[in-house]
Short mmCIF file of C-alpha atoms (C1' of nucleotides) in Angstrom, two decimals:
data_model
loop_
_atom_site.label_atom_id
_atom_site.label_comp_id
_atom_site.label_asym_id
_atom_site.label_seq_id
_atom_site.Cartn_x
_atom_site.Cartn_y
_atom_site.Cartn_z
CA MET U 1 175.21 71.51 96.40
CA ASN U 2 174.28 74.46 98.49
CA ALA U 3 172.10 77.01 96.79
CA TYR U 4 173.54 79.78 98.94
CA LEU U 5 176.83 79.46 97.20
CA LEU U 6 175.26 81.02 94.15
CA ILE U 7 173.92 84.10 95.84
CA GLY U 8 175.86 87.31 95.97
CA THR U 9 179.56 87.69 95.56
CA GLU U 10 180.92 86.35 98.83
CA ARG U 11 181.88 82.72 98.91
CA GLU U 12 183.63 82.41 102.24
CA PHE U 13 180.47 81.77 104.21
CA MET U 14 177.61 79.44 103.68
CA ARG U 15 174.83 81.98 103.91
CA PRO U 16 176.19 85.19 102.51
CA SER U 17 172.83 86.98 102.30
CA LYS U 18 173.12 88.48 105.78
CA ARG U 19 176.70 89.38 105.16
CA ASP U 20 175.88 91.09 101.90
CA GLU U 21 173.00 92.88 103.51
CA LEU U 22 175.34 94.10 106.22
CA VAL U 23 177.88 95.32 103.68
CA ARG U 24 175.27 97.11 101.59
CA LYS U 25 173.62 98.83 104.53
CA SER U 26 176.89 99.73 106.22
CA LEU U 27 178.06 101.26 102.97
CA ALA U 28 175.13 103.66 103.02
CA VAL U 29 175.93 104.79 106.56
CA PHE U 30 179.68 105.10 106.05
CA TYR U 31 179.05 107.00 102.84
CA ARG U 32 176.69 109.41 104.52
CA ASP U 33 178.50 109.95 107.83
CA GLY U 34 182.12 108.91 107.33
CA PHE U 35 184.16 106.01 108.65
CA HIS U 36 185.49 107.28 111.95
CA ALA U 37 182.29 109.14 112.74
CA THR U 38 180.24 105.94 112.45
CA GLY U 39 180.33 103.62 115.44
CA MET U 40 179.41 99.96 115.48
CA ASP U 41 176.41 100.70 117.67
CA THR U 42 175.14 103.13 115.06
CA LEU U 43 175.48 100.39 112.48
CA VAL U 44 173.43 98.06 114.66
CA VAL U 45 170.62 100.61 114.73
CA GLU U 46 170.86 101.62 111.07
CA THR U 47 171.27 98.17 109.58
CA GLY U 48 168.98 96.30 111.97
CA ILE U 49 171.62 93.58 112.23
CA SER U 50 172.81 92.48 115.65
CA LYS U 51 176.28 93.30 116.81
CA THR U 52 176.98 89.63 117.46
CA THR U 53 176.27 88.79 113.84
CA MET U 54 178.43 91.65 112.62
CA PHE U 55 181.44 90.46 114.54
CA LYS U 56 180.81 86.90 113.43
CA HIS U 57 181.16 87.98 109.80
CA PHE U 58 183.93 90.53 110.34
CA ARG U 59 186.52 90.25 113.05
CA THR U 60 187.05 94.01 113.26
CA LYS U 61 185.45 97.24 112.11
CA GLU U 62 188.36 97.65 109.73
CA ASP U 63 187.57 94.33 108.07
CA LEU U 64 184.02 95.51 107.53
CA ILE U 65 185.25 98.78 106.04
CA LEU U 66 187.51 96.93 103.63
CA ALA U 67 184.63 94.71 102.54
CA VAL U 68 182.50 97.81 102.03
CA LEU U 69 185.22 99.35 99.87
CA ARG U 70 185.57 96.19 97.79
CA TYR U 71 181.84 96.17 97.26
CA ARG U 72 181.82 99.84 96.34
CA ASP U 73 184.63 99.39 93.84
CA GLU U 74 182.75 96.59 92.16
CA THR U 75 179.36 98.24 91.98
CA PHE U 76 180.51 101.75 91.19
CA ARG U 77 182.97 100.76 88.50
CA ASN U 78 180.43 98.42 86.95
CA TRP U 79 177.76 101.08 86.99
CA PHE U 80 180.00 103.76 85.60
CA LEU U 81 181.55 101.78 82.78
CA ARG U 82 178.31 100.08 81.82
CA SER U 83 176.56 103.44 81.70
CA LEU U 84 179.25 104.56 79.31
CA ASP U 85 178.92 101.44 77.19
CA GLU U 86 175.17 101.57 76.99
CA ARG U 87 175.34 104.93 75.27
CA ASP U 88 176.67 103.13 72.24
CA LEU U 89 178.72 106.01 70.92
CA PRO U 90 181.85 106.10 68.81
CA PRO U 91 184.98 105.99 71.01
CA ARG U 92 185.66 109.67 70.70
CA GLN U 93 182.19 110.61 71.94
CA LYS U 94 182.44 108.00 74.63
CA LEU U 95 185.34 109.86 76.16
CA LEU U 96 183.13 112.91 76.39
CA ALA U 97 180.23 110.91 77.75
CA ILE U 98 182.31 110.22 80.87
CA PHE U 99 181.20 113.61 82.04
CA ASP U 100 177.55 113.05 81.21
CA VAL U 101 177.53 109.95 83.36
CA LEU U 102 179.35 111.93 86.00
CA ARG U 103 176.64 114.57 86.00
CA GLU U 104 173.98 111.90 86.44
CA TRP U 105 175.82 110.73 89.51
CA PHE U 106 176.16 114.23 90.92
CA GLU U 107 172.43 114.76 90.55
CA GLU U 108 171.48 111.67 92.52
CA SER U 109 169.87 112.55 95.81
CA GLY U 110 172.24 111.70 98.63
CA PHE U 111 175.35 112.29 96.51
CA ARG U 112 178.24 112.94 98.86
CA GLY U 113 181.34 112.68 96.72
CA CYS U 114 183.64 109.76 96.06
CA MET U 115 183.87 107.12 98.76
CA PHE U 116 187.51 106.41 97.91
CA ILE U 117 188.64 110.01 98.10
CA LYS U 118 187.02 110.07 101.50
CA ALA U 119 188.57 106.78 102.53
CA SER U 120 192.03 108.01 101.58
CA SER U 121 191.29 111.21 103.49
CA GLU U 122 190.40 109.34 106.66
CA PHE U 123 193.05 106.64 106.36
CA GLN U 124 195.98 108.71 105.30
CA ASP U 125 198.81 106.29 105.82
CA PRO U 126 199.64 105.20 102.25
CA ALA U 127 200.26 101.69 103.55
CA HIS U 128 196.84 101.38 105.13
CA PRO U 129 194.75 98.81 103.24
CA ALA U 130 191.83 101.22 102.93
CA HIS U 131 194.20 103.66 101.27
CA THR U 132 195.76 101.15 98.89
CA GLN U 133 192.34 99.81 97.94
CA SER U 134 191.21 103.33 97.12
CA THR U 135 194.25 103.91 94.97
CA GLU U 136 193.60 100.62 93.21
CA HIS U 137 190.06 101.69 92.40
CA LYS U 138 191.36 104.78 90.65
CA ARG U 139 193.98 102.77 88.79
CA LEU U 140 191.30 100.49 87.43
CA LEU U 141 189.30 103.47 86.20
CA LEU U 142 192.43 104.94 84.69
CA SER U 143 193.07 101.73 82.84
CA ALA U 144 189.52 101.73 81.45
CA PHE U 145 189.94 105.33 80.33
CA LYS U 146 193.21 104.48 78.65
CA SER U 147 191.63 101.67 76.69
CA LEU U 148 188.91 104.09 75.55
CA ALA U 149 191.53 106.65 74.54
CA GLU U 150 193.32 104.02 72.50
CA LYS U 151 190.17 103.06 70.67
CA ALA U 152 189.56 106.73 69.98
CA GLY U 153 192.93 106.93 68.29
CA ALA U 154 194.65 109.31 70.71
CA ALA U 155 198.29 110.02 69.97
CA ARG U 156 199.21 109.58 73.64
CA PRO U 157 196.35 107.57 75.12
CA GLU U 158 197.97 107.18 78.53
CA LEU U 159 198.38 110.91 78.95
CA LEU U 160 194.88 111.69 77.72
CA ALA U 161 193.45 109.11 80.10
CA ARG U 162 195.35 110.62 83.03
CA GLN U 163 194.12 114.09 82.15
CA LEU U 164 190.51 113.00 81.81
CA LEU U 165 190.81 111.28 85.16
CA LEU U 166 192.16 114.47 86.73
CA LEU U 167 189.18 116.35 85.36
CA LYS U 168 186.85 113.69 86.70
CA GLU U 169 188.39 113.76 90.20
CA GLY U 170 188.39 117.53 90.24
CA ALA U 171 184.73 117.59 89.23
CA ILE U 172 183.88 115.14 92.00
CA VAL U 173 185.59 117.33 94.59
CA ALA U 174 183.84 120.40 93.22
CA ALA U 175 180.48 118.64 93.34
CA GLN U 176 181.12 117.41 96.86
CA MET U 177 182.17 120.80 98.17
CA GLY U 178 179.77 122.81 96.08
CA PHE U 179 182.05 125.58 94.89
CA ASP U 180 181.08 125.11 91.24
CA PRO U 181 177.49 125.17 90.01
CA ASP U 182 178.15 122.71 87.18
CA PRO U 183 181.46 120.91 87.54
CA ALA U 184 180.47 118.17 85.13
CA GLY U 185 179.72 120.73 82.45
CA ALA U 186 182.97 122.63 82.93
CA ALA U 187 184.92 119.38 82.94
CA ARG U 188 183.12 118.21 79.81
CA GLU U 189 184.04 121.33 77.92
CA ALA U 190 187.63 121.03 79.08
CA ALA U 191 187.68 117.39 78.02
CA SER U 192 186.41 118.40 74.63
CA ALA U 193 189.32 120.77 74.13
CA LEU U 194 191.75 118.13 75.35
CA ILE U 195 190.39 115.50 73.02
CA GLU U 196 190.58 117.97 70.18
CA ALA U 197 194.24 118.52 70.97
CA HIS U 198 194.99 114.80 71.25
CA ILE U 199 192.94 113.53 68.34
CA PRO U 200 192.96 115.71 65.25
CA ASP U 201 189.42 116.14 63.94
CA THR U 202 189.71 113.96 60.83
CA MET X 1 198.93 150.01 124.32
CA ASN X 2 199.49 146.33 124.60
CA ALA X 3 202.29 144.98 122.47
CA TYR X 4 200.60 141.60 122.26
CA LEU X 5 197.90 143.07 120.12
CA LEU X 6 200.41 143.35 117.34
CA ILE X 7 201.54 139.78 117.37
CA GLY X 8 199.93 137.22 115.14
CA THR X 9 196.50 137.45 113.66
CA GLU X 10 194.26 136.81 116.64
CA ARG X 11 192.93 139.82 118.44
CA GLU X 12 190.33 138.33 120.75
CA PHE X 13 192.77 137.47 123.50
CA MET X 14 195.45 139.47 125.19
CA ARG X 15 198.27 137.01 124.74
CA PRO X 16 197.70 135.29 121.46
CA SER X 17 201.11 133.69 121.22
CA LYS X 18 200.09 130.52 123.05
CA ARG X 19 196.88 130.42 121.08
CA ASP X 20 198.70 130.76 117.79
CA GLU X 21 201.20 128.16 118.83
CA LEU X 22 198.34 125.82 119.64
CA VAL X 23 196.69 126.44 116.29
CA ARG X 24 199.89 125.92 114.35
CA LYS X 25 200.86 122.73 116.14
CA SER X 26 197.36 121.30 116.08
CA LEU X 27 197.23 121.96 112.37
CA ALA X 28 200.23 119.72 111.83
CA VAL X 29 198.63 116.86 113.76
CA PHE X 30 195.18 117.19 112.19
CA TYR X 31 196.81 117.38 108.77
CA ARG X 32 198.84 114.25 109.38
CA ASP X 33 196.27 112.09 111.18
CA GLY X 34 192.85 113.54 110.41
CA PHE X 35 190.26 115.34 112.52
CA HIS X 36 188.23 112.55 114.05
CA ALA X 37 191.25 110.32 114.47
CA THR X 38 193.02 112.94 116.57
CA GLY X 39 191.95 113.18 120.20
CA MET X 40 192.51 116.10 122.52
CA ASP X 41 194.88 114.03 124.64
CA THR X 42 196.99 113.39 121.57
CA LEU X 43 197.11 117.13 121.00
CA VAL X 44 198.29 117.65 124.56
CA VAL X 45 201.20 115.31 123.94
CA GLU X 46 202.03 116.54 120.44
CA THR X 47 201.73 120.26 121.11
CA GLY X 48 203.09 120.27 124.63
CA ILE X 49 200.27 122.57 125.66
CA SER X 50 198.11 121.64 128.60
CA LYS X 51 194.52 120.60 128.13
CA THR X 52 193.36 123.29 130.52
CA THR X 53 194.91 125.97 128.33
CA MET X 54 193.43 124.47 125.19
CA PHE X 55 189.92 124.62 126.54
CA LYS X 56 190.50 128.12 127.84
CA HIS X 57 191.24 129.31 124.31
CA PHE X 58 188.67 127.14 122.57
CA ARG X 59 185.43 126.04 124.13
CA THR X 60 185.22 122.87 122.07
CA LYS X 61 187.33 120.74 119.79
CA GLU X 62 185.22 121.97 116.91
CA ASP X 63 186.13 125.56 117.67
CA LEU X 64 189.78 124.61 117.55
CA ILE X 65 189.29 122.86 114.23
CA LEU X 66 187.59 125.92 112.76
CA ALA X 67 190.46 128.12 113.92
CA VAL X 68 192.91 125.68 112.36
CA LEU X 69 191.01 125.84 109.07
CA ARG X 70 190.95 129.64 109.12
CA TYR X 71 194.68 129.65 109.71
CA ARG X 72 195.27 127.15 106.95
CA ASP X 73 193.20 129.16 104.49
CA GLU X 74 195.21 132.25 105.24
CA THR X 75 198.66 130.71 105.09
CA PHE X 76 198.07 128.37 102.19
CA ARG X 77 196.35 130.89 99.98
CA ASN X 78 199.01 133.47 100.76
CA TRP X 79 201.78 131.04 100.01
CA PHE X 80 200.23 129.80 96.81
CA LEU X 81 199.33 133.15 95.29
CA ARG X 82 202.55 134.81 96.38
CA SER X 83 204.55 131.96 94.87
CA LEU X 84 202.71 132.62 91.63
CA ASP X 85 203.32 136.33 91.82
CA GLU X 86 206.99 136.01 92.60
CA ARG X 87 207.59 134.23 89.31
CA ASP X 88 206.97 137.53 87.60
CA LEU X 89 205.59 136.06 84.40
CA PRO X 90 203.16 137.44 81.85
CA PRO X 91 199.56 136.56 82.80
CA ARG X 92 199.28 133.73 80.31
CA GLN X 93 202.37 132.00 81.70
CA LYS X 94 201.18 132.68 85.21
CA LEU X 95 198.15 130.52 84.57
CA LEU X 96 200.47 127.69 83.63
CA ALA X 97 202.71 128.32 86.60
CA ILE X 98 199.83 127.32 88.86
CA PHE X 99 200.87 123.77 88.19
CA ASP X 100 204.54 124.40 88.83
CA VAL X 101 203.72 125.74 92.26
CA LEU X 102 201.44 122.78 92.74
CA ARG X 103 204.25 120.39 91.99
CA GLU X 104 206.47 122.12 94.54
CA TRP X 105 203.77 121.51 97.11
CA PHE X 106 203.38 117.87 96.17
CA GLU X 107 207.09 117.33 96.58
CA GLU X 108 207.22 118.70 100.09
CA SER X 109 207.95 115.99 102.60
CA GLY X 110 204.87 115.30 104.66
CA PHE X 111 202.50 116.26 101.85
CA ARG X 112 199.14 114.64 102.52
CA GLY X 113 196.73 116.33 100.18
CA CYS X 114 194.44 119.30 100.69
CA MET X 115 193.27 119.98 104.22
CA PHE X 116 189.95 121.33 102.97
CA ILE X 117 189.12 118.35 100.81
CA LYS X 118 189.78 116.26 103.87
CA ALA X 119 187.73 118.52 106.10
CA SER X 120 184.78 118.33 103.75
CA SER X 121 185.25 114.55 103.64
CA GLU X 122 185.10 114.24 107.41
CA PHE X 123 182.39 116.85 107.98
CA GLN X 124 180.04 116.01 105.19
CA ASP X 125 176.99 117.93 106.19
CA PRO X 126 177.05 120.89 103.78
CA ALA X 127 175.81 123.12 106.60
CA HIS X 128 178.65 122.17 108.94
CA PRO X 129 180.93 125.20 109.46
CA ALA X 130 184.02 123.14 108.65
CA HIS X 131 182.40 122.26 105.34
CA THR X 132 181.32 125.78 104.47
CA GLN X 133 184.73 127.15 105.40
CA SER X 134 186.34 124.62 103.09
CA THR X 135 184.06 125.61 100.26
CA GLU X 136 184.86 129.26 100.89
CA HIS X 137 188.59 128.53 100.62
CA LYS X 138 188.06 127.08 97.16
CA ARG X 139 185.88 129.98 96.12
CA LEU X 140 188.62 132.41 97.07
CA LEU X 141 191.12 130.49 94.97
CA LEU X 142 188.64 130.39 92.11
CA SER X 143 188.26 134.12 92.30
CA ALA X 144 192.03 134.59 92.16
CA PHE X 145 192.25 132.30 89.15
CA LYS X 146 189.48 134.23 87.43
CA SER X 147 191.29 137.49 87.90
CA LEU X 148 194.40 135.92 86.38
CA ALA X 149 192.38 134.60 83.45
CA GLU X 150 190.97 138.06 82.83
CA LYS X 151 194.43 139.61 82.80
CA ALA X 152 195.50 136.93 80.36
CA GLY X 153 192.72 137.98 78.02
CA ALA X 154 190.65 134.83 78.11
CA ALA X 155 187.40 134.95 76.17
CA ARG X 156 185.51 133.33 79.04
CA PRO X 157 187.67 133.92 82.10
CA GLU X 158 185.18 132.47 84.56
CA LEU X 159 184.98 129.18 82.67
CA LEU X 160 188.73 128.94 82.22
CA ALA X 161 189.25 129.60 85.92
CA ARG X 162 186.77 126.88 86.86
CA GLN X 163 188.47 124.42 84.55
CA LEU X 164 191.93 125.19 85.86
CA LEU X 165 190.61 124.76 89.37
CA LEU X 166 189.16 121.36 88.45
CA LEU X 167 192.55 120.33 87.12
CA LYS X 168 194.20 121.56 90.28
CA GLU X 169 191.80 119.68 92.57
CA GLY X 170 192.11 116.55 90.49
CA ALA X 171 195.88 116.77 90.65
CA ILE X 172 195.75 117.14 94.42
CA VAL X 173 193.60 114.04 94.76
CA ALA X 174 195.91 112.14 92.44
CA ALA X 175 198.95 113.23 94.42
CA GLN X 176 197.30 112.33 97.71
CA MET X 177 196.22 108.89 96.54
CA GLY X 178 199.25 108.21 94.41
CA PHE X 179 197.61 106.79 91.31
CA ASP X 180 199.48 109.14 88.99
CA PRO X 181 203.26 109.49 88.95
CA ASP X 182 203.18 113.15 87.93
CA PRO X 183 199.76 114.69 88.33
CA ALA X 184 201.12 118.24 88.25
CA GLY X 185 202.77 117.55 84.92
CA ALA X 186 199.69 115.99 83.35
CA ALA X 187 197.55 118.83 84.66
CA ARG X 188 200.00 121.40 83.35
CA GLU X 189 199.89 119.97 79.87
CA ALA X 190 196.12 119.87 79.98
CA ALA X 191 196.03 123.46 81.18
CA SER X 192 198.26 124.43 78.30
CA ALA X 193 195.79 122.99 75.80
CA LEU X 194 192.92 124.69 77.58
CA ILE X 195 194.63 128.05 77.60
CA GLU X 196 195.42 127.63 73.94
CA ALA X 197 191.74 127.05 73.27
CA HIS X 198 190.65 130.02 75.36
CA ILE X 199 193.29 132.52 74.36
CA PRO X 200 194.30 132.48 70.69
CA ASP X 201 198.08 132.54 70.41
CA THR X 202 198.48 136.11 69.06
"C1'" DG T 1 208.94 142.96 143.56
"C1'" DC T 2 203.88 142.93 143.55
"C1'" DG T 3 199.29 141.88 141.80
"C1'" DA T 4 196.98 140.04 138.00
"C1'" DA T 5 196.59 137.23 134.19
"C1'" DT T 6 197.73 133.00 132.28
"C1'" DA T 7 199.51 128.21 132.11
"C1'" DT T 8 200.02 123.74 134.33
"C1'" DG T 9 199.15 118.93 136.16
"C1'" DA T 10 196.42 115.49 137.63
"C1'" DA T 11 192.38 113.64 138.78
"C1'" DC T 12 187.76 113.07 137.39
"C1'" DA T 13 183.09 112.85 134.89
"C1'" DG T 14 179.79 110.71 131.69
"C1'" DA T 15 179.46 109.10 127.20
"C1'" DT T 16 180.98 106.37 123.58
"C1'" DC T 17 184.50 103.50 121.43
"C1'" DG T 18 185.53 98.57 119.46
"C1'" DG T 19 184.83 94.11 120.86
"C1'" DT T 20 183.26 89.81 123.87
"C1'" DA T 21 180.38 86.35 126.61
"C1'" DC T 22 176.59 83.72 126.85
"C1'" DA T 23 172.14 82.15 126.84
"C1'" DT T 24 168.15 82.06 123.72
"C1'" DA T 25 165.74 82.12 119.47
"C1'" DT T 26 165.17 81.27 114.60
"C1'" DA T 27 165.98 79.33 110.30
"C1'" DT T 28 167.74 75.63 107.28
"C1'" DC T 29 168.71 70.96 105.87
"C1'" DG T 30 168.13 65.97 105.72
"C1'" DC J 1 160.86 65.97 113.21
"C1'" DG J 2 165.39 66.40 114.64
"C1'" DA J 3 170.08 68.15 114.16
"C1'" DT J 4 172.83 71.88 112.99
"C1'" DA J 5 174.05 76.41 111.65
"C1'" DT J 6 173.06 81.07 112.09
"C1'" DA J 7 171.04 85.23 114.25
"C1'" DT J 8 169.56 87.80 118.40
"C1'" DG J 9 169.53 90.48 122.87
"C1'" DT J 10 171.68 91.99 126.74
"C1'" DA J 11 174.98 92.79 129.66
"C1'" DC J 12 179.55 93.65 130.06
"C1'" DC J 13 184.85 94.83 129.37
"C1'" DG J 14 188.68 98.16 129.25
"C1'" DA J 15 190.04 101.94 126.60
"C1'" DT J 16 189.27 106.31 124.81
"C1'" DC J 17 186.36 110.28 123.86
"C1'" DT J 18 185.35 115.49 124.93
"C1'" DG J 19 185.24 118.40 128.55
"C1'" DT J 20 185.62 119.99 133.77
"C1'" DT J 21 187.47 120.94 138.41
"C1'" DC J 22 190.73 122.88 141.27
"C1'" DA J 23 194.83 123.79 143.45
"C1'" DT J 24 199.48 125.26 142.11
"C1'" DA J 25 203.11 127.42 139.07
"C1'" DT J 26 204.67 130.57 136.01
"C1'" DT J 27 204.81 134.75 133.56
"C1'" DC J 28 203.36 139.27 132.78
"C1'" DG J 29 202.74 144.61 133.25
"C1'" DC J 30 203.82 148.05 136.21
#
DNA sequence: GCGAATATGAACAGATCGGTACATATATCG
DNA sequence: CGATATATGTACCGATCTGTTCATATTCGC
């Protein structure tokens, strides 16, 4: 049995370490500079991985981008939901904590907004795989929010989840563009009022 | 006196009609396909205006993009705020109507999200003029919302305006990506709860 | 209709785009 | 070690990128 099969998340190739390294490092560049604005030659310089190797792992730039988005979905969603979980709060408070985790993210150095909002902005055709993958990412978050809203005893958990997600996306855009000094705080207060309206305070 | 000076909004050139035509038609292409993904040769084909003329009016592609963004700010903000005004509602209802106007926009054929969110996604450097112009557009909307919130008698008009803007931006992202069947509706209901919390119901 | 301003078309420049060819080097496994 | 898989470097391909050149039309104010 090949030990490499156990490393990382990719199973299509025998030695995925280089591939994973490429995905991770490309993610950083795409996130910082954008998809169209980043050329393959830039990736060679920034990742230190040869162009030949890149095109051995991914047939096209688009394939690489899709792998980057898959990786981002996995890591970001894991990080976000686990951060929520680790706070070990009652469900109602957990809904609010969404916006505390969000603020943590906004305060990270190098924060540049949501990779999926940007992907859907650069690949606007709704049928484009980068677009559909981005939509799917948001659906998965929505579903997690809904399950939280149910546990919190919301009268209409689906609606509450959608509204909290709207607040979250709005806060991300505000943080990215910088037109609000504390979008996470404003969103948190709004969420509090919403939760109050959805879940009568015992 | 030159009659051309009265046409359109541009005053730097003697015959602004071609320039305005170029800006308007380029806007449509950039909006549909994105900034980086649209080349100048594509613009020649899609606008029917020669490349020579383009570069006589704008020294670089970036200059054209900035003019497009200025034009978009003007027309969109005018349209949005006038649509609100024309409804002739009491201030409190006007705040809610934000999301009715929003839904109208979402339902337009060819809707592809907010041009400024996309601009700030493609030009991520916060110091890039396309980015700062996008931020400014949102600030102007925020200011209009705040003035509405004041007229509606909100206890903290600035906060309410920021929250309504977050809902609006979130709804736009949701509409662009398509992960919510009725983002304007969900946002409207949320706004209703927020307004209720900010402005006690007589 | 005349002179001046403006618009056009096509060809071109140099850089960069995504992607390939191929020969060489390095690492891994038995 | 020896065999095999993987990674590298460089040079190259055709297409496309932003922007220019220049000679020719077209449109304008008067």
